[in-house]
Amino acid sequence: MTLVEEIQKRRTFGIISHPDAGKTTLTEKLLLFGGAIQVAGAVKSNKIKKSATSDFMDIERQRGISVATSVMAFEYRDRKINILDTPGHKDFAEDTYRTLTAVDSVIVVIDVAKGVEEQTEKLVSVCKMRKTPIIVFINKLDREGKDGIDLLDEIEEKLGLSVVPLSWPIGMGQRFQGVYNLYEKKLCLFNPHGKQTVEETITFTDLADPELDEIVGEKAAEELREEVNIINEVYPAFDRTTYLSGDESPVFFGSAINNFGVKELLDCFVEIAPTPLPRQTEERVVIPSEDDFSGFVFKIHANIDPRHRDRIAFVRVCSGKFQRNKNYQHIRLKRKLKFSNPTSFMAARKEVVEEAFPGDIVGLHDTGNFKIGDSLTAGEELHFKGIPSFSPEQFRYVVNINPLKTKQLNKGLIQLMDEGVAQLFVMETSQRKIIGTVGALQFDVIQYRLEHEYGASCTYEPVNFHKACWVSCEDPQKMKEFVNRRKKDLARDKDGKPVYMAESAWGLKTVQENHPDISFYFTSEF
Ligand code: G4P
């Protein structure tokens, strides 16, 4: 197969949702269709329960399993599908944001009863920033929920997406009979007792046909006709180009647990979803079909066994062919590296691969050479863009409680930050170290891992910060003045970039007003 054929074959995407909307269930059903797993329940363990009881021991357990489920690859209708797993827990949102840099499209799962929830909003806003094509799957139609049209309005309003329904539910909850596939003009009938089987599908081009009343009953048929009329009037016809540019989102309805509507979603997905897309680097745009290999690290996974402090770096292949045992340039380290055991994640098994193509993810065994965002190429100096750090929401001072282990603590902190567990800021004047995280859970994780993997002990002291803002200014003189005046509020991030540590939203506003020439950002890339 040629490189272009390999690229055309691939679909790399992520499933995102607010916890409990059904991401894990949908993932599992897709894997069942792809033959990657044989029984339901195989992916179930891959989640930290969202309840308040989850603690860092859950995370430790999770780390053990999630290497295998980080990427789930399978073949379906001659396509190679790579599903990238994203943690559902909000404390790991940063991990999810980074994974989104390695996908070409996403499926958003929404619970029909709950509608658009907080985490959905955040994740979709990250996708929109990157113009990632989005498909929406409205789940749990076997339960009572919101009215379909109201829900589409809510999605448009809260998520800012222009939606185009490609299927439409016939009733819901107890009255749920199935969906009408608007895309293929087919009636898909739900069989609540036939879990795991392909549901009955009838081609039905004309909804005015009285046979519809016989099949679903008069009332439901009338309702469906009315609703489809409204949809045809209100929403534009689906346009793939608009979807691919991230400006239009097709919507499907179904019930993942009952395996209903999943096949329709998958069949349509493989048709319309983008093949591996070009990626922006600081130097130029990289096209997948270029001969030379290039890729970047978007995730690092530490070994849970403290005796082996090795890790797996996950590399998204962006162009050319990646080959085992070939020398590649590690751009940041300015060094050639060769990988004898790169792994792929076909069918949830880890296997050594000889080669990988754009859209694929390879796991590279790492002894500390990689950081998130690192570029690997055949030789060309390329720095992949678009893996920003987001401002953390919680901050604490790190306090070393065993001075004899200072070296271990510093090393541990650096390595954990390279892995992306949290962000480290060093205050400009006091040189005190501050850890910033999205959720409180990470503080426990860091403490636990420093002790178990590095033999270092730390504790935390509270510090009252609202946000970390990366700052820039076109005029170096004005930037210098700002740095001098605000020194006590400034810190440096892992790359030495200046960051303004804002104590409150109000305080930040005042500083912004006082320094109109300075730009403040909540992400490290702007
Ligand atoms: P998540 O990964 O997005 O967090 O969601 P997950 O798939 O774990 O689903 C959350 C809960 O919703 C699960 O129930 C799951 O069984 C249920 N669920 C998923 N899809 C559907 C659906 O189409 N209809 C209905 N009625 N429920 C659905 P749970 O009780 O939390 O877990 P479990 O005990 O069933 O494992």
Coordinates of C-alpha atoms and ligand atoms in Angstrom, one line a residue:
M1 CA 0.0 0.0 0.0
T2 CA 1.3 3.5 -0.8
L3 CA 1.7 6.1 1.9
V4 CA -1.3 8.0 0.5
E5 CA -3.4 4.9 0.7
E6 CA -2.4 4.3 4.3
I7 CA -3.3 7.9 5.2
Q8 CA -6.7 7.6 3.4
K9 CA -7.5 4.5 5.5
R10 CA -7.0 6.2 8.8
R11 CA -9.5 7.9 11.1
T12 CA -8.1 9.1 14.4
F13 CA -10.5 10.6 16.9
G14 CA -11.4 11.1 20.5
I15 CA -14.7 10.7 22.4
I16 CA -15.5 13.4 24.9
S17 CA -18.3 14.0 27.4
H18 CA -19.2 15.1 30.8
P19 CA -18.7 12.2 33.2
D20 CA -21.6 9.7 33.1
A21 CA -23.0 10.7 29.7
G22 CA -21.9 7.3 28.3
K23 CA -18.4 7.8 26.8
T24 CA -17.1 4.5 28.1
T25 CA -20.2 2.6 27.0
L26 CA -20.0 4.1 23.5
T27 CA -16.3 3.4 23.2
E28 CA -17.0 -0.2 24.1
K29 CA -19.8 -0.6 21.6
L30 CA -17.6 0.8 18.9
L31 CA -14.9 -1.7 19.8
L32 CA -17.4 -4.5 19.7
F33 CA -18.4 -3.5 16.2
G34 CA -14.8 -3.4 15.2
G35 CA -14.2 -6.8 16.6
A36 CA -11.5 -5.4 18.9
I37 CA -13.2 -6.8 21.9
Q38 CA -15.5 -9.7 22.2
V39 CA -17.5 -9.0 25.3
A40 CA -19.1 -6.0 26.8
G41 CA -17.4 -4.8 30.0
A42 CA -13.8 -5.0 28.8
V43 CA -13.3 -1.2 28.8
K44 CA -15.4 -0.7 31.9
S45 CA -12.5 -0.8 34.3
N46 CA -10.9 2.1 32.5
K47 CA -12.4 4.9 34.5
I48 CA -12.0 6.5 37.9
K49 CA -15.4 6.5 39.5
K50 CA -16.6 10.0 39.4
S51 CA -17.9 9.9 42.9
A52 CA -16.4 11.9 45.7
T53 CA -14.8 8.7 46.9
S54 CA -12.2 8.5 44.2
D55 CA -8.7 9.0 45.6
F56 CA -5.2 8.7 44.4
M57 CA -5.2 4.9 44.9
D58 CA -7.9 4.8 42.3
I59 CA -5.6 6.8 40.1
E60 CA -2.7 4.4 40.7
R61 CA -5.0 1.5 39.7
Q62 CA -6.1 3.5 36.7
R63 CA -2.6 4.1 35.6
G64 CA -2.0 0.4 35.4
I65 CA -4.9 -0.2 33.0
S66 CA -4.9 3.0 31.0
V67 CA -1.7 2.4 29.1
A68 CA -3.6 -0.4 27.3
T69 CA -6.6 1.7 26.7
S70 CA -4.8 5.0 25.8
V71 CA -5.3 4.2 22.2
M72 CA -7.8 1.7 20.9
A73 CA -7.3 0.7 17.3
F74 CA -9.4 -1.5 15.1
E75 CA -10.3 -2.1 11.5
Y76 CA -13.8 -1.4 10.3
R77 CA -14.9 -1.5 6.7
D78 CA -11.4 -1.3 5.4
R79 CA -10.6 1.7 7.6
K80 CA -8.2 1.8 10.4
I81 CA -9.8 3.6 13.4
N82 CA -7.8 4.9 16.2
I83 CA -9.8 6.0 19.3
L84 CA -7.8 8.1 21.7
D85 CA -9.0 7.7 25.3
T86 CA -9.6 10.8 27.3
P87 CA -10.0 10.8 31.0
G88 CA -13.5 11.8 32.1
H89 CA -12.6 13.1 35.5
K90 CA -12.5 16.8 35.5
D91 CA -9.3 16.9 37.5
F92 CA -7.6 15.4 34.5
A93 CA -9.0 17.9 32.0
E94 CA -5.5 19.0 31.0
D95 CA -4.7 15.5 29.9
T96 CA -7.8 15.5 27.8
Y97 CA -6.9 18.9 26.2
R98 CA -3.5 17.5 25.3
T99 CA -5.0 14.3 23.8
L100 CA -7.3 16.5 21.7
T101 CA -4.2 17.9 20.0
A102 CA -3.5 14.4 18.6
V103 CA -6.9 13.7 17.1
D104 CA -8.4 14.7 13.8
S105 CA -12.0 14.8 14.9
V106 CA -14.2 14.2 18.0
I107 CA -17.5 12.6 19.0
V108 CA -19.2 14.5 21.8
V109 CA -21.6 12.4 23.9
I110 CA -24.5 14.2 25.6
D111 CA -27.0 12.7 28.0
V112 CA -30.5 13.4 26.7
A113 CA -31.8 14.1 30.2
K114 CA -29.0 16.3 31.4
G115 CA -28.3 18.1 28.2
V116 CA -25.1 20.2 27.9
E117 CA -23.1 19.9 31.1
E118 CA -20.1 21.9 32.4
Q119 CA -17.3 19.6 31.2
T120 CA -18.9 19.3 27.8
E121 CA -18.7 23.0 27.4
K122 CA -15.1 23.2 28.4
L123 CA -14.0 20.4 26.1
V124 CA -16.0 21.6 23.1
S125 CA -14.5 25.1 23.5
V126 CA -11.0 23.5 23.2
C127 CA -12.1 21.7 20.1
K128 CA -13.5 24.9 18.6
M129 CA -10.2 26.7 19.3
R130 CA -8.5 24.1 17.1
K131 CA -11.4 23.9 14.6
T132 CA -11.7 20.2 15.2
P133 CA -14.7 18.6 13.4
I134 CA -17.3 17.5 15.9
I135 CA -20.1 14.9 15.7
V136 CA -22.6 14.9 18.5
F137 CA -24.2 11.7 19.8
I138 CA -27.2 12.2 22.1
N139 CA -27.4 9.2 24.3
K140 CA -29.8 7.4 26.7
L141 CA -32.9 7.8 24.5
D142 CA -34.3 4.7 26.3
R143 CA -34.9 7.1 29.2
E144 CA -37.1 10.2 29.4
G145 CA -35.2 13.3 28.6
K146 CA -35.4 16.7 27.0
D147 CA -37.3 17.4 23.8
G148 CA -35.1 16.9 20.7
I149 CA -35.5 20.3 19.3
D150 CA -35.0 22.0 22.6
L151 CA -31.8 20.0 23.0
L152 CA -30.5 21.1 19.6
D153 CA -31.2 24.7 20.6
E154 CA -29.4 24.2 23.9
I155 CA -26.4 22.7 22.0
E156 CA -26.3 25.6 19.6
E157 CA -26.6 28.1 22.4
K158 CA -24.3 26.7 25.1
L159 CA -21.7 25.1 22.8
G160 CA -21.9 27.5 20.0
L161 CA -22.1 24.7 17.4
S162 CA -24.2 24.9 14.3
V163 CA -26.0 21.5 14.3
V164 CA -27.4 19.4 11.6
P165 CA -29.4 16.4 12.8
L166 CA -28.7 13.3 10.7
S167 CA -31.0 11.1 12.7
W168 CA -34.2 11.8 14.6
P169 CA -35.7 9.9 17.5
I170 CA -39.2 8.4 17.4
G171 CA -40.4 8.9 21.0
M172 CA -38.2 8.5 24.0
G173 CA -38.1 6.6 27.3
Q174 CA -40.9 4.0 27.5
R175 CA -42.2 5.3 24.2
F176 CA -38.9 5.1 22.4
Q177 CA -39.3 3.2 19.1
G178 CA -36.2 4.0 17.2
V179 CA -34.6 6.6 15.0
Y180 CA -35.3 7.9 11.6
N181 CA -31.9 8.1 9.8
L182 CA -32.3 11.3 7.9
Y183 CA -28.9 10.8 6.1
E184 CA -29.8 7.5 4.5
K185 CA -33.6 7.8 4.8
K186 CA -34.0 4.6 6.8
L187 CA -36.1 3.7 9.7
C188 CA -34.1 2.0 12.4
L189 CA -36.4 0.2 14.9
F190 CA -35.3 -0.3 18.5
N191 CA -35.7 -3.7 20.1
P192 CA -35.3 -3.2 23.8
H193 CA -34.9 -6.9 24.4
G194 CA -32.3 -7.4 21.7
K195 CA -29.2 -6.0 23.3
Q196 CA -26.0 -6.5 21.3
T197 CA -27.8 -7.4 18.1
V198 CA -28.1 -5.2 15.1
E199 CA -31.6 -3.6 15.1
E200 CA -34.1 -3.9 12.4
T201 CA -33.6 -1.3 9.6
I202 CA -36.2 -0.5 6.9
T203 CA -35.5 1.8 4.0
F204 CA -38.2 4.4 4.1
T205 CA -37.8 7.3 1.7
D206 CA -41.2 8.9 2.0
L207 CA -42.4 9.6 5.5
A208 CA -45.9 10.4 4.2
D209 CA -46.3 6.7 3.3
P210 CA -49.2 5.4 5.5
E211 CA -47.1 2.3 6.2
L212 CA -45.3 4.4 8.7
D213 CA -48.5 4.7 10.9
E214 CA -48.7 0.9 10.8
I215 CA -45.1 0.4 11.9
V216 CA -44.8 3.0 14.7
G217 CA -48.5 3.9 15.4
E218 CA -50.5 6.9 14.2
K219 CA -49.5 9.2 17.0
A220 CA -45.8 8.6 16.8
A221 CA -45.9 8.7 13.0
E222 CA -47.6 12.1 13.0
E223 CA -45.1 13.5 15.6
L224 CA -42.2 12.3 13.5
R225 CA -43.6 13.8 10.3
E226 CA -44.1 17.2 12.1
E227 CA -40.7 17.2 13.7
V228 CA -38.9 16.2 10.5
N229 CA -40.7 19.0 8.7
I230 CA -39.5 21.5 11.2
I231 CA -35.9 20.1 10.9
N232 CA -36.0 20.4 7.2
E233 CA -37.1 24.0 7.4
V234 CA -34.8 25.1 10.2
Y235 CA -31.6 23.2 9.6
P236 CA -29.4 23.3 6.5
A237 CA -28.7 20.1 4.6
F238 CA -25.5 18.4 5.8
D239 CA -22.4 19.6 4.0
R240 CA -19.3 17.7 4.5
T241 CA -16.9 20.5 3.7
T242 CA -18.6 22.7 6.4
Y243 CA -18.3 19.8 8.9
L244 CA -14.6 19.3 8.0
S245 CA -13.9 22.9 8.6
G246 CA -15.4 22.6 12.1
D247 CA -18.3 24.9 11.3
E248 CA -21.1 22.4 11.4
S249 CA -21.8 19.4 13.6
P250 CA -23.9 16.4 12.6
V251 CA -26.1 15.1 15.4
F252 CA -27.1 11.4 16.0
F253 CA -29.5 10.0 18.6
G254 CA -29.3 6.6 20.3
S255 CA -28.8 4.5 23.3
A256 CA -25.2 3.2 23.7
I257 CA -26.0 0.7 26.4
N258 CA -28.6 -0.9 24.2
N259 CA -26.3 -0.7 21.2
F260 CA -28.8 1.4 19.5
G261 CA -27.8 4.0 16.9
V262 CA -24.2 3.1 17.4
K263 CA -23.8 1.4 14.0
E264 CA -25.4 4.3 12.2
L265 CA -23.0 6.6 14.0
L266 CA -20.0 4.5 13.1
D267 CA -21.1 3.9 9.5
C268 CA -21.5 7.6 8.9
F269 CA -18.4 8.5 10.9
V270 CA -16.1 6.3 8.6
E271 CA -17.6 8.0 5.6
I272 CA -17.4 11.7 6.7
A273 CA -14.7 12.0 9.4
P274 CA -11.4 13.5 8.3
T275 CA -8.4 11.5 7.3
P276 CA -5.2 12.6 9.1
L277 CA -4.9 16.3 8.8
P278 CA -1.9 18.6 8.3
R279 CA -0.3 19.9 11.4
Q280 CA 1.2 23.4 12.1
T281 CA 4.8 23.8 13.2
E282 CA 6.6 26.9 14.1
E283 CA 8.4 26.7 10.8
R284 CA 5.7 25.5 8.4
V285 CA 2.7 23.3 7.8
V286 CA 3.4 19.6 7.7
I287 CA 1.4 17.6 5.2
P288 CA 0.8 13.9 6.1
S289 CA 1.8 12.7 2.7
E290 CA 5.3 14.1 2.9
D291 CA 7.9 11.3 2.6
D292 CA 9.9 12.2 5.8
F293 CA 8.6 11.1 9.1
S294 CA 7.6 13.7 11.7
G295 CA 5.6 13.5 14.9
F296 CA 5.1 14.9 18.4
V297 CA 4.7 13.7 22.0
F298 CA 1.3 14.4 23.4
K299 CA 1.2 12.1 26.4
I300 CA 3.7 10.5 28.7
H301 CA 2.8 7.6 30.8
A302 CA 4.9 6.6 33.8
N303 CA 5.4 3.0 34.8
I304 CA 3.5 2.2 37.9
D305 CA 6.3 -0.1 39.1
P306 CA 8.6 2.2 41.1
R307 CA 11.6 -0.1 40.5
H308 CA 11.4 0.8 36.9
R309 CA 11.3 4.5 36.4
D310 CA 10.8 4.1 32.7
R311 CA 7.9 5.6 30.8
I312 CA 6.0 5.4 27.6
A313 CA 5.9 8.5 25.4
F314 CA 2.9 8.6 23.0
V315 CA 3.8 10.0 19.6
R316 CA 1.3 11.1 17.1
V317 CA 2.7 10.4 13.6
C318 CA 2.1 13.5 11.5
S319 CA 3.9 12.8 8.3
G320 CA 5.8 10.0 6.4
K321 CA 6.4 6.6 7.7
F322 CA 7.8 5.8 11.2
Q323 CA 10.1 2.8 11.2
R324 CA 11.5 0.7 14.0
N325 CA 15.2 0.9 14.6
K326 CA 15.7 4.0 12.4
N327 CA 17.4 7.1 13.7
Y328 CA 15.2 10.1 14.3
Q329 CA 16.1 13.6 15.5
H330 CA 14.9 14.6 18.9
I331 CA 14.6 18.3 18.1
R332 CA 14.8 19.7 21.7
L333 CA 17.7 17.5 22.7
K334 CA 19.4 18.0 19.3
R335 CA 20.2 14.2 19.4
K336 CA 19.5 11.2 17.3
L337 CA 17.4 8.5 18.9
K338 CA 16.5 5.0 17.7
F339 CA 13.6 2.9 19.0
S340 CA 13.9 -0.9 19.1
N341 CA 10.5 -1.6 20.7
P342 CA 7.9 0.9 19.5
T343 CA 4.5 -0.3 20.3
S344 CA 1.1 0.0 18.7
F345 CA -2.2 -0.6 20.4
M346 CA -4.1 -2.7 17.9
A347 CA -7.1 -4.4 19.4
A348 CA -6.2 -3.2 22.9
R349 CA -3.1 -5.3 22.9
K350 CA 0.3 -3.8 23.0
E351 CA 2.4 -5.0 20.1
V352 CA 5.8 -4.1 18.8
V353 CA 5.4 -2.4 15.4
E354 CA 7.8 -2.2 12.4
E355 CA 6.2 0.8 11.0
A356 CA 3.4 3.4 11.6
F357 CA 1.7 6.0 9.4
P358 CA 0.2 9.5 9.8
G359 CA -2.8 9.3 12.2
D360 CA -1.2 6.4 14.1
I361 CA 0.0 6.6 17.7
V362 CA 3.2 4.8 18.6
G363 CA 4.3 4.2 22.2
L364 CA 8.0 4.8 22.7
H365 CA 9.9 3.4 25.6
D366 CA 11.5 6.4 27.4
T367 CA 14.0 6.7 30.1
G368 CA 13.5 10.4 30.6
N369 CA 14.3 11.9 27.2
F370 CA 10.8 13.2 26.4
K371 CA 8.6 16.0 27.5
I372 CA 5.1 16.7 26.4
G373 CA 5.2 18.7 23.1
D374 CA 8.6 17.3 22.0
S375 CA 9.0 17.0 18.2
L376 CA 10.7 14.0 16.5
T377 CA 11.6 14.1 12.8
A378 CA 13.7 12.5 10.1
G379 CA 16.1 15.4 10.6
E380 CA 14.4 18.7 9.7
E381 CA 14.2 21.3 12.5
L382 CA 10.4 21.4 13.2
H383 CA 8.6 22.4 16.3
F384 CA 5.0 21.3 16.4
K385 CA 2.6 23.9 17.8
G386 CA -0.7 23.7 19.5
I387 CA 0.0 21.9 22.7
P388 CA -0.7 24.8 25.1
S389 CA -0.7 24.7 28.9
F390 CA -3.9 26.0 30.3
S391 CA -4.0 28.2 33.4
P392 CA -4.4 25.9 36.5
E393 CA -7.3 26.5 38.9
Q394 CA -5.6 25.5 42.1
F395 CA -2.2 26.5 43.4
R396 CA -0.1 25.5 46.4
Y397 CA 3.5 26.1 47.5
V398 CA 5.6 23.0 47.6
V399 CA 7.5 22.5 50.9
N400 CA 10.4 20.1 51.1
I401 CA 10.2 18.2 54.4
N402 CA 13.3 16.2 54.0
P403 CA 16.3 18.4 53.1
L404 CA 18.5 15.3 52.7
K405 CA 16.3 14.4 49.7
T406 CA 16.3 17.8 48.0
K407 CA 17.9 16.4 44.9
Q408 CA 15.3 13.7 44.6
L409 CA 12.5 16.1 45.2
N410 CA 13.7 18.4 42.4
K411 CA 14.3 15.6 40.0
G412 CA 10.9 14.1 40.8
L413 CA 9.1 17.4 40.4
I414 CA 10.7 18.0 37.0
Q415 CA 9.9 14.5 35.7
L416 CA 6.3 14.7 36.9
M417 CA 5.9 18.1 35.3
D418 CA 7.4 16.7 32.0
E419 CA 4.7 14.0 32.1
G420 CA 2.2 16.8 32.4
V421 CA 0.8 15.8 35.9
A422 CA 0.7 19.4 36.9
Q423 CA 2.5 22.7 36.2
L424 CA 5.3 24.2 38.2
F425 CA 5.8 27.9 38.6
V426 CA 8.8 29.5 40.3
M427 CA 8.1 32.9 41.9
E428 CA 10.5 35.5 40.5
T429 CA 11.5 37.2 43.8
S430 CA 11.3 34.4 46.4
Q431 CA 12.2 31.5 44.1
R432 CA 9.5 29.5 45.9
K433 CA 8.0 26.7 43.9
I434 CA 4.3 26.6 43.2
I435 CA 2.4 23.7 41.8
G436 CA -0.7 24.5 39.8
T437 CA -3.3 21.9 38.9
V438 CA -6.8 21.7 37.4
G439 CA -8.1 19.6 40.3
A440 CA -7.3 18.8 43.9
L441 CA -6.6 15.2 43.2
Q442 CA -3.3 15.9 41.5
F443 CA -1.8 17.2 44.7
D444 CA -2.3 13.8 46.4
V445 CA -0.9 12.1 43.3
I446 CA 2.2 14.2 43.3
Q447 CA 2.9 13.7 47.0
Y448 CA 2.3 10.0 46.7
R449 CA 4.4 9.5 43.6
L450 CA 7.3 11.7 44.9
E451 CA 7.5 9.5 47.9
H452 CA 7.1 6.1 46.2
E453 CA 9.0 6.7 43.0
Y454 CA 11.7 9.2 44.1
G455 CA 11.9 8.7 47.9
A456 CA 11.2 12.4 48.5
S457 CA 8.7 13.9 50.8
C458 CA 6.8 17.1 50.4
T459 CA 3.9 18.9 51.9
Y460 CA 2.0 21.9 50.7
E461 CA 1.2 25.4 51.9
P462 CA -1.8 27.3 50.8
V463 CA -1.4 30.2 48.4
N464 CA -4.2 32.3 47.2
F465 CA -4.0 32.6 43.4
H466 CA -7.0 32.8 41.0
K467 CA -5.2 32.2 37.7
A468 CA -1.8 32.1 36.1
C469 CA -1.6 34.4 33.1
W470 CA 1.1 34.2 30.5
V471 CA 2.1 37.8 29.5
S472 CA 3.6 39.3 26.4
C473 CA 4.2 42.7 24.9
E474 CA 5.4 43.8 21.5
D475 CA 7.6 46.6 23.0
P476 CA 10.5 45.0 25.0
Q477 CA 11.0 48.2 27.0
K478 CA 7.4 48.2 28.2
M479 CA 7.6 44.5 29.1
K480 CA 10.7 45.2 31.1
E481 CA 8.9 48.0 33.0
F482 CA 6.0 45.7 33.7
V483 CA 8.3 43.0 35.0
N484 CA 10.1 45.5 37.2
R485 CA 6.9 46.9 38.7
R486 CA 5.1 43.6 39.2
K487 CA 8.1 41.5 40.1
K488 CA 6.5 40.2 43.3
D489 CA 3.5 38.8 41.4
L490 CA 5.5 37.3 38.6
A491 CA 6.7 33.7 38.2
R492 CA 8.4 31.7 35.5
D493 CA 6.8 28.6 33.9
K494 CA 8.7 25.4 32.9
D495 CA 10.1 27.1 29.8
G496 CA 11.1 30.3 31.6
K497 CA 8.2 32.2 30.2
P498 CA 6.9 35.1 32.4
V499 CA 3.6 34.4 34.1
Y500 CA 1.5 36.9 36.1
M501 CA 0.0 35.2 39.1
A502 CA -3.4 36.9 39.6
E503 CA -4.9 36.8 43.1
S504 CA -8.4 37.5 42.0
A505 CA -10.4 38.2 38.9
W506 CA -10.9 41.8 40.1
G507 CA -7.1 42.2 40.8
L508 CA -6.3 40.9 37.3
K509 CA -8.8 43.4 35.8
T510 CA -7.1 46.3 37.6
V511 CA -3.6 45.2 36.5
Q512 CA -4.8 44.8 32.9
E513 CA -6.3 48.4 33.0
N514 CA -3.1 49.8 34.4
H515 CA -0.9 48.0 31.8
P516 CA -2.9 48.3 28.5
D517 CA 0.2 47.4 26.4
I518 CA 0.6 44.1 28.1
S519 CA -1.4 41.1 26.8
F520 CA -2.6 38.5 29.3
Y521 CA -3.4 35.0 28.3
F522 CA -4.9 32.0 30.1
T523 CA -2.9 29.6 27.9
S524 CA 0.8 29.3 27.2
E525 CA 0.4 29.5 23.4
F526 CA -1.1 32.5 21.8
Ligands
G4P1 P1 -18.8 7.9 31.1 O1 -17.7 7.1 30.5 O2 -19.2 9.1 30.2 O3 -18.6 8.4 32.4 O4 -20.2 7.1 31.1 P2 -20.4 5.5 31.2 O5 -20.3 4.9 29.8 O6 -19.6 4.9 32.3 O7 -21.9 5.5 31.5 C1 -22.4 6.1 32.7 C2 -23.7 5.4 33.1 O8 -24.7 5.5 32.1 C3 -23.5 3.9 33.3 O9 -24.3 3.5 34.4 C4 -24.0 3.3 32.0 O10 -24.4 2.0 32.1 C5 -25.2 4.3 31.7 N1 -25.5 4.3 30.3 C6 -24.7 4.5 29.2 N2 -25.4 4.5 28.1 C7 -26.7 4.4 28.4 C8 -27.9 4.4 27.7 O11 -28.0 4.5 26.5 N3 -29.1 4.3 28.4 C9 -29.1 4.2 29.8 N4 -30.3 4.1 30.4 N5 -28.0 4.2 30.5 C10 -26.8 4.3 29.8 P3 -23.7 3.2 35.8 O12 -24.9 2.8 36.6 O13 -23.0 4.4 36.3 O14 -22.7 2.2 35.6 P4 -22.9 0.6 35.5 O15 -23.2 0.2 36.8 O16 -24.0 0.4 34.5 O17 -21.6 0.1 35.0

